[in-house]
Amino acid sequence: MPGTRKLGRPTDHRKAMLRGMVTYLFENGKIETTVYRAKEVRPIAEKMITLAKNPTLANKRALLGYITKEAVVYKLINEIAPKYEERNGGYTRIVRTGMRRGDAAEMGIIELI
C-alpha cells in the first residue's frame, strides 16, 4: 500500500523529502535513489501528472501546493502532461541498479517514461 513506509524519518521530514524528490523528478526527468524511496515517490508523481493532464484552476492550485518550484509546475502542465494525454497511467519506471557501496542499500533509478 503506497504511503505506508516510514523510511527512517519523522513525518515532517519524510513529507518534505518526498515533495523535494517529486519536484526534482519533474525538473530533471529521472533521479537515482533507493528502491524504497522510489516506490514511495512513484504514486505521488503519477497523481501529479494525472492532475496536470486536466489543468483546471483547482488542479493548478493543487500542483502549486505540493511541488516546491513554480517553474516546474508550468513545465509539468505545458511539456510533460501533454506527452501522456493518451495514456491512462504508468508514467514512471523504476530500474534497479544494484547495491550502494557504503551500506549495501538497494539502489534504483526512477524516470519518466
Short mmCIF file of N, CA and C in Angstrom, two decimals:
data_model
loop_
_atom_site.label_atom_id
_atom_site.label_comp_id
_atom_site.label_asym_id
_atom_site.label_seq_id
_atom_site.Cartn_x
_atom_site.Cartn_y
_atom_site.Cartn_z
N MET A 1 0.84 -1.17 0.00
CA MET A 1 0.00 0.00 0.00
C MET A 1 0.89 1.24 0.00
N PRO A 2 0.68 2.19 -0.93
CA PRO A 2 1.56 3.35 -1.00
C PRO A 2 1.40 4.27 0.19
N GLY A 3 2.50 4.88 0.57
CA GLY A 3 2.46 5.86 1.65
C GLY A 3 2.60 5.28 3.04
N THR A 4 2.91 3.99 3.16
CA THR A 4 2.99 3.40 4.48
C THR A 4 4.42 3.22 4.97
N ARG A 5 5.41 3.38 4.10
CA ARG A 5 6.79 3.24 4.53
C ARG A 5 7.24 4.48 5.28
N LYS A 6 7.94 4.29 6.37
CA LYS A 6 8.38 5.43 7.17
C LYS A 6 9.76 5.93 6.77
N LEU A 7 10.54 5.09 6.09
CA LEU A 7 11.83 5.48 5.55
C LEU A 7 12.81 6.01 6.60
N GLY A 8 12.61 5.67 7.85
CA GLY A 8 13.54 6.06 8.90
C GLY A 8 13.55 7.54 9.18
N ARG A 9 12.45 8.23 8.94
CA ARG A 9 12.38 9.68 9.10
C ARG A 9 11.14 10.05 9.89
N PRO A 10 11.19 11.16 10.63
CA PRO A 10 9.96 11.69 11.22
C PRO A 10 8.99 12.14 10.11
N THR A 11 7.73 12.26 10.44
CA THR A 11 6.70 12.54 9.44
C THR A 11 6.98 13.80 8.63
N ASP A 12 7.29 14.90 9.29
CA ASP A 12 7.51 16.16 8.58
C ASP A 12 8.72 16.07 7.64
N HIS A 13 9.77 15.44 8.12
CA HIS A 13 10.97 15.28 7.28
C HIS A 13 10.67 14.41 6.08
N ARG A 14 9.92 13.32 6.29
CA ARG A 14 9.58 12.40 5.21
C ARG A 14 8.73 13.10 4.14
N LYS A 15 7.73 13.87 4.57
CA LYS A 15 6.87 14.57 3.61
C LYS A 15 7.67 15.60 2.82
N ALA A 16 8.55 16.33 3.48
CA ALA A 16 9.37 17.32 2.79
C ALA A 16 10.33 16.65 1.81
N MET A 17 10.90 15.52 2.21
CA MET A 17 11.81 14.80 1.34
C MET A 17 11.08 14.32 0.08
N LEU A 18 9.89 13.77 0.24
CA LEU A 18 9.13 13.27 -0.90
C LEU A 18 8.71 14.41 -1.83
N ARG A 19 8.33 15.56 -1.26
CA ARG A 19 7.99 16.73 -2.09
C ARG A 19 9.19 17.16 -2.91
N GLY A 20 10.35 17.19 -2.28
CA GLY A 20 11.57 17.57 -2.98
C GLY A 20 11.93 16.58 -4.06
N MET A 21 11.75 15.30 -3.80
CA MET A 21 12.09 14.28 -4.79
C MET A 21 11.14 14.34 -5.99
N VAL A 22 9.86 14.58 -5.75
CA VAL A 22 8.90 14.70 -6.85
C VAL A 22 9.24 15.92 -7.70
N THR A 23 9.56 17.03 -7.05
CA THR A 23 9.94 18.23 -7.78
C THR A 23 11.18 17.98 -8.64
N TYR A 24 12.18 17.34 -8.05
CA TYR A 24 13.42 17.06 -8.76
C TYR A 24 13.18 16.10 -9.93
N LEU A 25 12.27 15.13 -9.75
CA LEU A 25 11.94 14.18 -10.81
C LEU A 25 11.37 14.90 -12.02
N PHE A 26 10.43 15.83 -11.78
CA PHE A 26 9.84 16.55 -12.91
C PHE A 26 10.82 17.55 -13.51
N GLU A 27 11.73 18.06 -12.71
CA GLU A 27 12.70 19.03 -13.20
C GLU A 27 13.73 18.37 -14.11
N ASN A 28 14.20 17.17 -13.75
CA ASN A 28 15.30 16.53 -14.46
C ASN A 28 14.90 15.27 -15.24
N GLY A 29 13.73 14.73 -15.02
CA GLY A 29 13.30 13.55 -15.76
C GLY A 29 13.62 12.23 -15.10
N LYS A 30 14.65 12.19 -14.24
CA LYS A 30 14.96 10.96 -13.52
C LYS A 30 15.80 11.29 -12.29
N ILE A 31 15.74 10.39 -11.31
CA ILE A 31 16.57 10.52 -10.11
C ILE A 31 17.06 9.15 -9.70
N GLU A 32 18.24 9.13 -9.11
CA GLU A 32 18.78 7.88 -8.57
C GLU A 32 18.64 7.93 -7.06
N THR A 33 18.00 6.92 -6.51
CA THR A 33 17.73 6.87 -5.08
C THR A 33 17.57 5.41 -4.69
N THR A 34 17.23 5.16 -3.44
CA THR A 34 16.99 3.78 -3.04
C THR A 34 15.66 3.32 -3.63
N VAL A 35 15.51 2.03 -3.78
CA VAL A 35 14.30 1.47 -4.39
C VAL A 35 13.08 1.78 -3.53
N TYR A 36 13.23 1.76 -2.21
CA TYR A 36 12.09 2.01 -1.33
C TYR A 36 11.61 3.45 -1.44
N ARG A 37 12.53 4.39 -1.54
CA ARG A 37 12.13 5.79 -1.74
C ARG A 37 11.47 5.96 -3.10
N ALA A 38 12.01 5.30 -4.12
CA ALA A 38 11.42 5.39 -5.46
C ALA A 38 9.99 4.85 -5.46
N LYS A 39 9.77 3.78 -4.71
CA LYS A 39 8.42 3.20 -4.64
C LYS A 39 7.44 4.13 -3.93
N GLU A 40 7.94 4.99 -3.06
CA GLU A 40 7.08 5.97 -2.40
C GLU A 40 6.84 7.18 -3.30
N VAL A 41 7.81 7.54 -4.11
CA VAL A 41 7.68 8.71 -4.99
C VAL A 41 6.74 8.40 -6.15
N ARG A 42 6.76 7.18 -6.65
CA ARG A 42 6.00 6.82 -7.85
C ARG A 42 4.52 7.18 -7.78
N PRO A 43 3.74 6.76 -6.77
CA PRO A 43 2.31 7.10 -6.79
C PRO A 43 2.04 8.59 -6.68
N ILE A 44 2.90 9.32 -5.97
CA ILE A 44 2.72 10.77 -5.85
C ILE A 44 2.96 11.43 -7.20
N ALA A 45 4.03 11.04 -7.88
CA ALA A 45 4.36 11.63 -9.18
C ALA A 45 3.27 11.31 -10.21
N GLU A 46 2.76 10.11 -10.18
CA GLU A 46 1.73 9.75 -11.15
C GLU A 46 0.44 10.52 -10.89
N LYS A 47 0.12 10.78 -9.63
CA LYS A 47 -1.06 11.58 -9.32
C LYS A 47 -0.88 13.02 -9.80
N MET A 48 0.34 13.55 -9.67
CA MET A 48 0.60 14.92 -10.13
C MET A 48 0.45 15.01 -11.65
N ILE A 49 0.92 14.01 -12.38
CA ILE A 49 0.78 14.02 -13.84
C ILE A 49 -0.68 13.93 -14.23
N THR A 50 -1.45 13.11 -13.52
CA THR A 50 -2.88 12.99 -13.80
C THR A 50 -3.59 14.31 -13.57
N LEU A 51 -3.23 15.03 -12.51
CA LEU A 51 -3.83 16.35 -12.27
C LEU A 51 -3.44 17.33 -13.38
N ALA A 52 -2.20 17.27 -13.83
CA ALA A 52 -1.71 18.22 -14.85
C ALA A 52 -2.34 17.96 -16.21
N LYS A 53 -2.83 16.75 -16.46
CA LYS A 53 -3.46 16.45 -17.74
C LYS A 53 -4.75 17.23 -17.92
N ASN A 54 -5.41 17.60 -16.82
CA ASN A 54 -6.63 18.40 -16.87
C ASN A 54 -6.37 19.69 -16.09
N PRO A 55 -5.77 20.69 -16.71
CA PRO A 55 -5.30 21.87 -15.96
C PRO A 55 -6.39 22.88 -15.62
N THR A 56 -7.32 22.49 -14.77
CA THR A 56 -8.30 23.44 -14.26
C THR A 56 -7.62 24.28 -13.18
N LEU A 57 -8.29 25.32 -12.75
CA LEU A 57 -7.72 26.19 -11.73
C LEU A 57 -7.47 25.42 -10.43
N ALA A 58 -8.42 24.56 -10.06
CA ALA A 58 -8.26 23.78 -8.84
C ALA A 58 -7.07 22.84 -8.94
N ASN A 59 -6.89 22.21 -10.10
CA ASN A 59 -5.76 21.29 -10.27
C ASN A 59 -4.43 22.04 -10.27
N LYS A 60 -4.39 23.22 -10.88
CA LYS A 60 -3.16 24.02 -10.86
C LYS A 60 -2.79 24.41 -9.43
N ARG A 61 -3.79 24.78 -8.66
CA ARG A 61 -3.53 25.15 -7.27
C ARG A 61 -3.07 23.96 -6.45
N ALA A 62 -3.63 22.79 -6.72
CA ALA A 62 -3.18 21.58 -6.02
C ALA A 62 -1.73 21.27 -6.37
N LEU A 63 -1.36 21.43 -7.63
CA LEU A 63 0.02 21.20 -8.04
C LEU A 63 0.96 22.22 -7.40
N LEU A 64 0.56 23.49 -7.41
CA LEU A 64 1.39 24.53 -6.80
C LEU A 64 1.51 24.34 -5.29
N GLY A 65 0.52 23.71 -4.68
CA GLY A 65 0.57 23.46 -3.25
C GLY A 65 1.50 22.32 -2.87
N TYR A 66 1.82 21.44 -3.81
CA TYR A 66 2.66 20.30 -3.49
C TYR A 66 4.07 20.44 -4.05
N ILE A 67 4.19 20.82 -5.31
CA ILE A 67 5.50 20.94 -5.95
C ILE A 67 6.14 22.25 -5.49
N THR A 68 7.42 22.20 -5.15
CA THR A 68 8.06 23.32 -4.46
C THR A 68 8.54 24.44 -5.39
N LYS A 69 8.61 24.22 -6.70
CA LYS A 69 9.07 25.25 -7.63
C LYS A 69 7.98 25.55 -8.65
N GLU A 70 7.66 26.83 -8.79
CA GLU A 70 6.59 27.23 -9.69
C GLU A 70 6.95 26.92 -11.15
N ALA A 71 8.20 27.07 -11.51
CA ALA A 71 8.62 26.80 -12.89
C ALA A 71 8.44 25.33 -13.25
N VAL A 72 8.62 24.45 -12.28
CA VAL A 72 8.45 23.02 -12.52
C VAL A 72 6.97 22.70 -12.75
N VAL A 73 6.08 23.39 -12.05
CA VAL A 73 4.64 23.18 -12.26
C VAL A 73 4.26 23.55 -13.68
N TYR A 74 4.77 24.67 -14.17
CA TYR A 74 4.44 25.08 -15.53
C TYR A 74 5.07 24.13 -16.56
N LYS A 75 6.25 23.62 -16.27
CA LYS A 75 6.87 22.63 -17.15
C LYS A 75 6.02 21.36 -17.17
N LEU A 76 5.51 20.96 -16.01
CA LEU A 76 4.68 19.76 -15.91
C LEU A 76 3.40 19.93 -16.72
N ILE A 77 2.75 21.08 -16.61
CA ILE A 77 1.49 21.31 -17.30
C ILE A 77 1.69 21.46 -18.81
N ASN A 78 2.74 22.20 -19.21
CA ASN A 78 2.91 22.54 -20.63
C ASN A 78 3.73 21.55 -21.44
N GLU A 79 4.66 20.82 -20.80
CA GLU A 79 5.53 19.93 -21.55
C GLU A 79 5.33 18.46 -21.22
N ILE A 80 5.27 18.12 -19.94
CA ILE A 80 5.26 16.71 -19.54
C ILE A 80 3.87 16.09 -19.71
N ALA A 81 2.83 16.72 -19.17
CA ALA A 81 1.49 16.14 -19.21
C ALA A 81 0.96 15.92 -20.63
N PRO A 82 1.19 16.82 -21.59
CA PRO A 82 0.66 16.55 -22.94
C PRO A 82 1.24 15.28 -23.58
N LYS A 83 2.44 14.86 -23.19
CA LYS A 83 3.02 13.62 -23.72
C LYS A 83 2.19 12.39 -23.33
N TYR A 84 1.53 12.47 -22.17
CA TYR A 84 0.81 11.32 -21.62
C TYR A 84 -0.70 11.45 -21.80
N GLU A 85 -1.15 12.29 -22.74
CA GLU A 85 -2.58 12.54 -22.91
C GLU A 85 -3.36 11.27 -23.25
N GLU A 86 -2.78 10.38 -24.04
CA GLU A 86 -3.46 9.15 -24.45
C GLU A 86 -3.23 7.99 -23.48
N ARG A 87 -2.41 8.20 -22.47
CA ARG A 87 -2.03 7.13 -21.55
C ARG A 87 -2.85 7.24 -20.26
N ASN A 88 -3.27 6.11 -19.71
CA ASN A 88 -4.12 6.10 -18.53
C ASN A 88 -3.38 5.80 -17.24
N GLY A 89 -2.10 5.86 -17.23
CA GLY A 89 -1.32 5.58 -16.02
C GLY A 89 0.01 4.96 -16.41
N GLY A 90 0.83 4.68 -15.43
CA GLY A 90 2.12 4.09 -15.69
C GLY A 90 3.07 5.07 -16.35
N TYR A 91 3.18 6.26 -15.76
CA TYR A 91 4.02 7.30 -16.34
C TYR A 91 5.48 7.20 -15.91
N THR A 92 5.77 6.39 -14.91
CA THR A 92 7.13 6.29 -14.39
C THR A 92 7.61 4.85 -14.43
N ARG A 93 8.92 4.71 -14.36
CA ARG A 93 9.55 3.39 -14.38
C ARG A 93 10.64 3.38 -13.31
N ILE A 94 10.77 2.26 -12.60
CA ILE A 94 11.84 2.09 -11.63
C ILE A 94 12.77 0.99 -12.15
N VAL A 95 14.04 1.33 -12.32
CA VAL A 95 15.04 0.38 -12.79
C VAL A 95 16.03 0.16 -11.65
N ARG A 96 16.20 -1.07 -11.25
CA ARG A 96 17.14 -1.38 -10.17
C ARG A 96 18.56 -1.37 -10.72
N THR A 97 19.48 -0.72 -9.97
CA THR A 97 20.84 -0.56 -10.46
C THR A 97 21.89 -1.28 -9.62
N GLY A 98 21.51 -1.93 -8.56
CA GLY A 98 22.48 -2.65 -7.74
C GLY A 98 22.52 -2.12 -6.32
N MET A 99 23.57 -2.46 -5.62
CA MET A 99 23.69 -2.09 -4.22
C MET A 99 24.60 -0.88 -4.05
N ARG A 100 24.29 -0.05 -3.06
CA ARG A 100 25.13 1.09 -2.74
C ARG A 100 26.35 0.60 -1.98
N ARG A 101 27.49 1.20 -2.27
CA ARG A 101 28.74 0.71 -1.71
C ARG A 101 28.83 0.89 -0.19
N GLY A 102 28.37 1.98 0.35
CA GLY A 102 28.56 2.27 1.77
C GLY A 102 27.76 1.38 2.70
N ASP A 103 26.48 1.21 2.41
CA ASP A 103 25.62 0.46 3.34
C ASP A 103 24.85 -0.68 2.68
N ALA A 104 25.15 -0.97 1.42
CA ALA A 104 24.52 -2.06 0.68
C ALA A 104 23.01 -1.88 0.54
N ALA A 105 22.54 -0.63 0.48
CA ALA A 105 21.13 -0.37 0.21
C ALA A 105 20.88 -0.59 -1.27
N GLU A 106 19.73 -1.16 -1.59
CA GLU A 106 19.39 -1.42 -2.99
C GLU A 106 19.04 -0.11 -3.69
N MET A 107 19.74 0.19 -4.76
CA MET A 107 19.57 1.46 -5.46
C MET A 107 18.76 1.25 -6.74
N GLY A 108 18.15 2.34 -7.18
CA GLY A 108 17.38 2.29 -8.41
C GLY A 108 17.23 3.67 -9.00
N ILE A 109 16.80 3.71 -10.25
CA ILE A 109 16.55 4.97 -10.93
C ILE A 109 15.05 5.02 -11.23
N ILE A 110 14.42 6.11 -10.80
CA ILE A 110 13.02 6.33 -11.18
C ILE A 110 13.04 7.40 -12.26
N GLU A 111 12.33 7.11 -13.36
CA GLU A 111 12.36 8.01 -14.50
C GLU A 111 10.99 8.09 -15.14
N LEU A 112 10.77 9.19 -15.84
CA LEU A 112 9.55 9.35 -16.61
C LEU A 112 9.69 8.55 -17.89
N ILE A 113 8.63 7.86 -18.28
CA ILE A 113 8.68 7.03 -19.49
C ILE A 113 8.52 7.94 -20.70
#
